[in-house]
mmCIF file of C-alpha atoms and ligand atoms in Angstrom:
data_model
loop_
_atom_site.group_PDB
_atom_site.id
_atom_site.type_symbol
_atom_site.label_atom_id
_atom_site.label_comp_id
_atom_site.label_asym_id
_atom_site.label_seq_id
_atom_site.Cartn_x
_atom_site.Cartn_y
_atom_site.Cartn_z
ATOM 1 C CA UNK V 1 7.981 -6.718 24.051
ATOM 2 C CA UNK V 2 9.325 -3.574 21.868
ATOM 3 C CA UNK V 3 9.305 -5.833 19.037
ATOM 4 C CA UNK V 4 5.703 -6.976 19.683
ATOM 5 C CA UNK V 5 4.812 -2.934 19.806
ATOM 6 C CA UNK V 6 6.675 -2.410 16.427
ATOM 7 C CA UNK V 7 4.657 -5.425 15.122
ATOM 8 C CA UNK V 8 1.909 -4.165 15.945
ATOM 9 C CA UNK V 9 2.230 -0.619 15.256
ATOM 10 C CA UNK V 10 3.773 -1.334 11.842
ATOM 11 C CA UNK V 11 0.244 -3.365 11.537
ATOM 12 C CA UNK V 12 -1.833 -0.589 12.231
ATOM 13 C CA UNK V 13 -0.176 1.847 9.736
ATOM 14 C CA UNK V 14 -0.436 -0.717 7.400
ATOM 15 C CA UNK V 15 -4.204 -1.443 8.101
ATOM 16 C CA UNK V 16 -4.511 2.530 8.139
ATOM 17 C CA UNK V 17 -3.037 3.083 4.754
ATOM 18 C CA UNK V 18 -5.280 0.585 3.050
ATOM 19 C CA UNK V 19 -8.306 1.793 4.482
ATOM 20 C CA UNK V 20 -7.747 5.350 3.520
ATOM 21 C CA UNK V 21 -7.095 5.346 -0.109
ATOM 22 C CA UNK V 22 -6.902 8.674 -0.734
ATOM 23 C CA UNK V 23 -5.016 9.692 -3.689
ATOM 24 C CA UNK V 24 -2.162 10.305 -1.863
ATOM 25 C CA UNK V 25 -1.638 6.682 -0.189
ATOM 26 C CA UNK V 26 -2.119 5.790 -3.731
ATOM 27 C CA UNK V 27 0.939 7.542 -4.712
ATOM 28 C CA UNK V 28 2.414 6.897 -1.825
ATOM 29 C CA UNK V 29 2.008 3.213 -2.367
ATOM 30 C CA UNK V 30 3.689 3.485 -6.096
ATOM 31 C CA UNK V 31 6.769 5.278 -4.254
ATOM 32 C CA UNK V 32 7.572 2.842 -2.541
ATOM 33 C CA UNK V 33 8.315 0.544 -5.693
ATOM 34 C CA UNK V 34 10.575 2.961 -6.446
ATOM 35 C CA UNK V 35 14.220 3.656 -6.215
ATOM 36 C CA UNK V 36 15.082 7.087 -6.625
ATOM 37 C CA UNK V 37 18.795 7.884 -6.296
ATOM 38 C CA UNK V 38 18.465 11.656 -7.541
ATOM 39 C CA UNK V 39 15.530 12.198 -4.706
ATOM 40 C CA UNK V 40 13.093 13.344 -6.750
ATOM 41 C CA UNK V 41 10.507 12.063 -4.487
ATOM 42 C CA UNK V 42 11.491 13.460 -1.351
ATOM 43 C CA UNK V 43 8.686 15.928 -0.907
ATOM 44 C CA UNK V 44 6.054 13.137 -1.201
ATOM 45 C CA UNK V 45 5.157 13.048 2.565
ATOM 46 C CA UNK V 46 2.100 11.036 3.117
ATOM 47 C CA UNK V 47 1.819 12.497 6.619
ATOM 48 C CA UNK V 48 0.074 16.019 4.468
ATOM 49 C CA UNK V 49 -3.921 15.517 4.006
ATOM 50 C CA UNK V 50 -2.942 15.294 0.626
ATOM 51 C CA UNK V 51 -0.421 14.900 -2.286
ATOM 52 C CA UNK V 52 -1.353 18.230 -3.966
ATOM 53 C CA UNK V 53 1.775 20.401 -2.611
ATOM 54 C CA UNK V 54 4.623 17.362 -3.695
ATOM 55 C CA UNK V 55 6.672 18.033 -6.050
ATOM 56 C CA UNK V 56 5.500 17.275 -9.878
ATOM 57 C CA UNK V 57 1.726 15.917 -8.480
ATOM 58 C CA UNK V 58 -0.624 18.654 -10.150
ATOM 59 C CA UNK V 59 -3.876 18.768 -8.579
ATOM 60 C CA UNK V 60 -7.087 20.555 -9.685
ATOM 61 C CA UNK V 61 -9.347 23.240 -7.992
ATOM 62 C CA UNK V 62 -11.069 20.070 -5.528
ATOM 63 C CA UNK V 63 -7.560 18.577 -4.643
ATOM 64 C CA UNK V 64 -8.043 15.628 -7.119
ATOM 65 C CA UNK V 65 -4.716 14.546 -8.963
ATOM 66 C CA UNK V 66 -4.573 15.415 -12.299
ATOM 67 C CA UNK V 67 -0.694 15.063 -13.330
ATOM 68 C CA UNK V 68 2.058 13.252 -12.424
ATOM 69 C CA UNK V 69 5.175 14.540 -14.153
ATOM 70 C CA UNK V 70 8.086 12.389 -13.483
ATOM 71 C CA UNK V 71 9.764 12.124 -17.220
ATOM 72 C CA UNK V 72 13.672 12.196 -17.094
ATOM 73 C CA UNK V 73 14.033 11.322 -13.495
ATOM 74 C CA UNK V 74 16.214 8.643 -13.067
ATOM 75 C CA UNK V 75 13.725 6.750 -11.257
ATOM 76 C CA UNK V 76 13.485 2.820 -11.561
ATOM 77 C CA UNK V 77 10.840 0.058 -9.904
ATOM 78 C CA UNK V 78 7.716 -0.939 -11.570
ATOM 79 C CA UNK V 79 4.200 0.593 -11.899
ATOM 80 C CA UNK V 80 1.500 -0.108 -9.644
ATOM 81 C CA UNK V 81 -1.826 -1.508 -10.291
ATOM 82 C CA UNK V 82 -3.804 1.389 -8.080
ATOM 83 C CA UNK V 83 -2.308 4.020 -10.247
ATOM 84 C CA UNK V 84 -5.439 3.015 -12.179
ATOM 85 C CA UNK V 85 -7.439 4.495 -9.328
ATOM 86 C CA UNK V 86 -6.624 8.025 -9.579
ATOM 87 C CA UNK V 87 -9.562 8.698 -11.129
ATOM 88 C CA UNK V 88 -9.196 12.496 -12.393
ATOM 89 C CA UNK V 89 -5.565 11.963 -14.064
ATOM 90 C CA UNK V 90 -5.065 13.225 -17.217
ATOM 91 C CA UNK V 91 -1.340 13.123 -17.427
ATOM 92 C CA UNK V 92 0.401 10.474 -16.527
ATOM 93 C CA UNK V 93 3.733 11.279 -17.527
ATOM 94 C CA UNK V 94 6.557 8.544 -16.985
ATOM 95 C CA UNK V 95 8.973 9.203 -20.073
ATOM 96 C CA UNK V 96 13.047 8.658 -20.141
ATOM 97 C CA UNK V 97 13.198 6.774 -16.882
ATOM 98 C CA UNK V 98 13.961 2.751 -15.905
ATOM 99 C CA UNK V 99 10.506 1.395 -15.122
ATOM 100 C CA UNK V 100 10.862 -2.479 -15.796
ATOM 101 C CA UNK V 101 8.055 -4.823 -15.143
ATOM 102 C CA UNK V 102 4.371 -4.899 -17.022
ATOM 103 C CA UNK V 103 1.763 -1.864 -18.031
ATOM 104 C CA UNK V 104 -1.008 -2.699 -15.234
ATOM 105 C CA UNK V 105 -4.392 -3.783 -16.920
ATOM 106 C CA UNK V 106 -5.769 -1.453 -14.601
ATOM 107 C CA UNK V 107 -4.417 2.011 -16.263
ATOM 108 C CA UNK V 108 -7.330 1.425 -18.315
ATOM 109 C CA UNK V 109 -9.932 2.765 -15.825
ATOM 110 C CA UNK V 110 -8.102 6.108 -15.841
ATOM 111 C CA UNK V 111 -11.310 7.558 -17.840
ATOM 112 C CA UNK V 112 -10.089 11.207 -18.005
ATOM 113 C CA UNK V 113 -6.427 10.525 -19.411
ATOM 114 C CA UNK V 114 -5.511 12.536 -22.028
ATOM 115 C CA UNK V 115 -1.573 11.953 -22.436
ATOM 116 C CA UNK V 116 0.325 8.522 -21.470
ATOM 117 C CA UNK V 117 3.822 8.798 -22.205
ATOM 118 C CA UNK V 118 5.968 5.560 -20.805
ATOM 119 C CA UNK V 119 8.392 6.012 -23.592
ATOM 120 C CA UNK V 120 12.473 5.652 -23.031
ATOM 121 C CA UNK V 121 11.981 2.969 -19.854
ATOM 122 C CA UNK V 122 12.257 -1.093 -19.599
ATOM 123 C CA UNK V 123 8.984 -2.220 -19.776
ATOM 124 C CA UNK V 124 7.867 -5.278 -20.640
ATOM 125 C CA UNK V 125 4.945 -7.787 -21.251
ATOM 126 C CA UNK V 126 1.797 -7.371 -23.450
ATOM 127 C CA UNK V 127 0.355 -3.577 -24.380
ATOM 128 C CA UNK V 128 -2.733 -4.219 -22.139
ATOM 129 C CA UNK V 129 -6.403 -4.631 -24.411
ATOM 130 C CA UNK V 130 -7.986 -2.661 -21.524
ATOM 131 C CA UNK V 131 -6.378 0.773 -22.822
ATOM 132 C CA UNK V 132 -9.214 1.138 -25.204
ATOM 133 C CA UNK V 133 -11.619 2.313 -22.583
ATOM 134 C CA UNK V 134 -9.356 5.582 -22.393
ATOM 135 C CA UNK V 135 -11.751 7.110 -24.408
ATOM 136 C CA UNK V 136 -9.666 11.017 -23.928
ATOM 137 C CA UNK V 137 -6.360 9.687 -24.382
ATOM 138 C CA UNK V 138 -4.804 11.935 -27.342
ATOM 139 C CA UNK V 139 -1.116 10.811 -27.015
ATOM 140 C CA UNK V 140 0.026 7.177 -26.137
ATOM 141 C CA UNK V 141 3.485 7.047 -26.512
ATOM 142 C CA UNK V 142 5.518 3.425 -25.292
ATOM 143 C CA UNK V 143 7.967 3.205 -27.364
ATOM 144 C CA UNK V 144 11.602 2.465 -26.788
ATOM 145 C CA UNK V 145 10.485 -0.338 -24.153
ATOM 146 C CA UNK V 146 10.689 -4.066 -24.080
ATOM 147 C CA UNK V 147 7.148 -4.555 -25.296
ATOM 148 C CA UNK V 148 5.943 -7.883 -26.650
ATOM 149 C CA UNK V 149 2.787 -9.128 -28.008
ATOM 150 C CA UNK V 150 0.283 -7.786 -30.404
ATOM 151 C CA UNK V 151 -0.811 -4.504 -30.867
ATOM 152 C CA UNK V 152 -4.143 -4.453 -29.666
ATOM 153 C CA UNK V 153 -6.926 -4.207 -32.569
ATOM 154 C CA UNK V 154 -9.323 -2.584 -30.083
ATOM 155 C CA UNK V 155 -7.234 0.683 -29.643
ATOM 156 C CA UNK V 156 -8.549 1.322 -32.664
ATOM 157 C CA UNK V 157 -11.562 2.575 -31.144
ATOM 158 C CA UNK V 158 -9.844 5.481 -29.636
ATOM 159 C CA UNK V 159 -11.387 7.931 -31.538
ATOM 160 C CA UNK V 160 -9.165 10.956 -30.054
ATOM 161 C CA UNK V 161 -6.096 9.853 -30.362
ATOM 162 C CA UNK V 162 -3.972 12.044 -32.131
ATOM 163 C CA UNK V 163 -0.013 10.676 -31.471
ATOM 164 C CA UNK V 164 0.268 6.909 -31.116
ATOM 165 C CA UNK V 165 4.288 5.256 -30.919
ATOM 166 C CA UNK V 166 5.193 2.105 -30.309
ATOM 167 C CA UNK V 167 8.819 1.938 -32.304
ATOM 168 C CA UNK V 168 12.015 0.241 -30.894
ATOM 169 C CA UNK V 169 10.056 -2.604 -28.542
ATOM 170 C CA UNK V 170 9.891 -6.175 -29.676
ATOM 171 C CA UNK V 171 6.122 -6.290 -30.968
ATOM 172 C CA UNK V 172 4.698 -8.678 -33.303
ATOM 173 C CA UNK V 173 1.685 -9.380 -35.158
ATOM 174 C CA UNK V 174 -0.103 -6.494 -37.680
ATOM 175 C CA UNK V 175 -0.600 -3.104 -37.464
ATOM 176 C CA UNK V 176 -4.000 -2.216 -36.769
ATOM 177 C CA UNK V 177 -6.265 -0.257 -39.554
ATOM 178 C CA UNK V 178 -9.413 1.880 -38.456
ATOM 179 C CA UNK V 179 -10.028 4.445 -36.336
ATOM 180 C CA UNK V 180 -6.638 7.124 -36.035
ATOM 181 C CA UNK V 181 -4.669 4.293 -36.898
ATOM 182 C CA UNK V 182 -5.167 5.642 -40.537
ATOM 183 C CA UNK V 183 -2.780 8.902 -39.541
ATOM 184 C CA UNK V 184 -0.336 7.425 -37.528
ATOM 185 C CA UNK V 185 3.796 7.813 -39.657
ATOM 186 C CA UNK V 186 5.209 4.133 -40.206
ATOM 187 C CA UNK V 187 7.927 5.729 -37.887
ATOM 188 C CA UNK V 188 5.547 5.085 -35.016
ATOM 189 C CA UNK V 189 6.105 1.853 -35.840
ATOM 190 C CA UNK V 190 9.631 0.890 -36.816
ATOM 191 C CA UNK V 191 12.248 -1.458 -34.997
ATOM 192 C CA UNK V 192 9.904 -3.876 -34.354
ATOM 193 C CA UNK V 193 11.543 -7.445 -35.620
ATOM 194 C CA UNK V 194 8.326 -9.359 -35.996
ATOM 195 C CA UNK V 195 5.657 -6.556 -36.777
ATOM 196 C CA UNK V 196 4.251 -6.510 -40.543
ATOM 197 C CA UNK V 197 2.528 -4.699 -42.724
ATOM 198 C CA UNK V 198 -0.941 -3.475 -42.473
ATOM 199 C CA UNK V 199 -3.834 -5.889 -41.928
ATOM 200 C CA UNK V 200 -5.314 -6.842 -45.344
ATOM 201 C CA UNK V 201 -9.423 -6.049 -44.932
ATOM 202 C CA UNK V 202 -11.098 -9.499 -44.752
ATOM 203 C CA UNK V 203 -7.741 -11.221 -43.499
ATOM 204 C CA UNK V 204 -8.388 -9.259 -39.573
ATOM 205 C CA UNK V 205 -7.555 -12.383 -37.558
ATOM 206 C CA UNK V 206 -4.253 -12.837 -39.275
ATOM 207 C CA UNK V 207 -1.531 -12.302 -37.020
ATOM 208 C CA UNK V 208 2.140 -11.862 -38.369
ATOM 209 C CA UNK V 209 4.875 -13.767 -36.533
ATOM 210 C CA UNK V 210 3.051 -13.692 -33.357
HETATM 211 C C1 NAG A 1 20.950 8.008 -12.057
HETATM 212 O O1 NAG A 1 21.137 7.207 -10.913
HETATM 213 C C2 NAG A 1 22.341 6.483 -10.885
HETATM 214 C C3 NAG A 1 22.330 5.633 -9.627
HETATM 215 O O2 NAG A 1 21.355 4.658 -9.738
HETATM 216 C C4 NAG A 1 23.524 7.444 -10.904
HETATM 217 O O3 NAG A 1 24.732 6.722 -10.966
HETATM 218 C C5 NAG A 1 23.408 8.366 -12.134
HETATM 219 O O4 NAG A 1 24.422 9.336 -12.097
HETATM 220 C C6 NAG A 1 22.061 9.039 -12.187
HETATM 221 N N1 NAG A 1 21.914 9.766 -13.426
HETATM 222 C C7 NAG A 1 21.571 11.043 -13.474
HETATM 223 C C8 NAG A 1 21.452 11.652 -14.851
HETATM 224 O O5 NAG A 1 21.350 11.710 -12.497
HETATM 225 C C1 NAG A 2 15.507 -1.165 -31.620
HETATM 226 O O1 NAG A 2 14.794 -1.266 -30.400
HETATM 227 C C2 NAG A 2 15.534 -1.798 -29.310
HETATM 228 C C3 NAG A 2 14.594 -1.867 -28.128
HETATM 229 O O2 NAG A 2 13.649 -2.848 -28.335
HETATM 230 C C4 NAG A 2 16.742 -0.922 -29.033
HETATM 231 O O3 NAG A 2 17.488 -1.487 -27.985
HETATM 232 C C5 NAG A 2 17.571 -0.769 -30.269
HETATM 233 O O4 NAG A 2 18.618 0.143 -30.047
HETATM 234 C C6 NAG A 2 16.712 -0.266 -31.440
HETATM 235 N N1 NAG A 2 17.508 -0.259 -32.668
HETATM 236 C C7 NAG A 2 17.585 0.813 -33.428
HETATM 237 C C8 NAG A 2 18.381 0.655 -34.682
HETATM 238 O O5 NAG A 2 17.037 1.870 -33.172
#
């Protein structure tokens, strides 16, 4: 019988916490990917009507989550898909940590982000296509990952971005030309075994070593 009322009351939370989705079960949700042996974390209570008093969540004026500053933490896990749902976040700031596992596709509906820095972790997989939509993202920095795959052409379209790295991950293929691509350093670049030179015009569907 007890265990039938912990079923079922573990059911109910569960059924409660999707249905919210507020911001904070959103977080919430992403903690609890995480291992965090320095207990960074440990103010993130998701009992409070909202995340805005934890420790390194920044909110703005109307309690909407605008930063989440968790570089150099020791924390390790993987990156949740509903991050993509905070929908005011402008810093999303995951630096110098041990995050394994892939970007989500779903970052790219963070409209408002201006900084994503995943540098210094363990991820892996493809740099998702769908990061072109962040159309206020000045700094994307992933290097020092585990990275594979093309650099995608269509990030060339980010018209704002002003500090783009990608060195040290295993990347292939060309580096894109357009766009800011034009003022990115070749350091941004480097330690990548199987990316080459810049595309030649005419030649755009030519991928090197991929
Ligand atoms: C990071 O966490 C590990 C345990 O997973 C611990 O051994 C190590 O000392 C921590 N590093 C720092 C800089 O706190
Ligand atoms: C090149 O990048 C890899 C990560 O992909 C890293 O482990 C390695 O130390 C880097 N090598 C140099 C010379 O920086």
């Amino acid at each position: 019988m007890r265990l039938v009322l912990c079923l079922v009351t573990l059911l109910l939370s569960f059924v409660s916490t999707i249905s919210a989705n507020s911001e904070g079960d959103i977080l919430y949700g992403f903690r609890t990917r995480l291992s965090d042996p320095n207990n960074v974390l440990q103010s993130w209570d998701p009992t409070l009507v909202n995340p805005c008093t934890w420790f390194h969540v920044t909110c703005d004026s109307n309690n909407r989550v605008i930063r989440l500053d968790l570089g150099n933490a020791n924390i390790s896990g993987s990156l949740s898909p509903q991050l993509g749902q905070l929908q005011h976040l402008q810093y999303l700031e995951l630096f110098q940590n041990k995050i394994n596992g892939k970007i989500p596709k779903e970052l790219g509906k963070l409209k408002g982000l201006v900084s994503m820095d995943l540098y210094d972790n363990k991820l892996q997989g493809q740099i998702p296509k769908s990061l072109a939509k962040l159309k206020s993202l000045k700094y994307l920095r992933l290097n020092n990952n585990k990275l594979t795959g093309s650099i995608p052409r269509e990030l060339t379209k980010l018209s704002k971005l002003q500090v783009f790295d990608v060195s040290n991950n295993n990347l292939c293929g060309t580096i894109p030309i357009g766009g800011p691509f034009g003022n990115f350093p070749i350091k941004s670049f480097i330690n990548n075994s199987r990316l080459g030179g810049l595309e030649l015009p005419g030649r755009a569907t030519y991928h090197f070593g991929c």
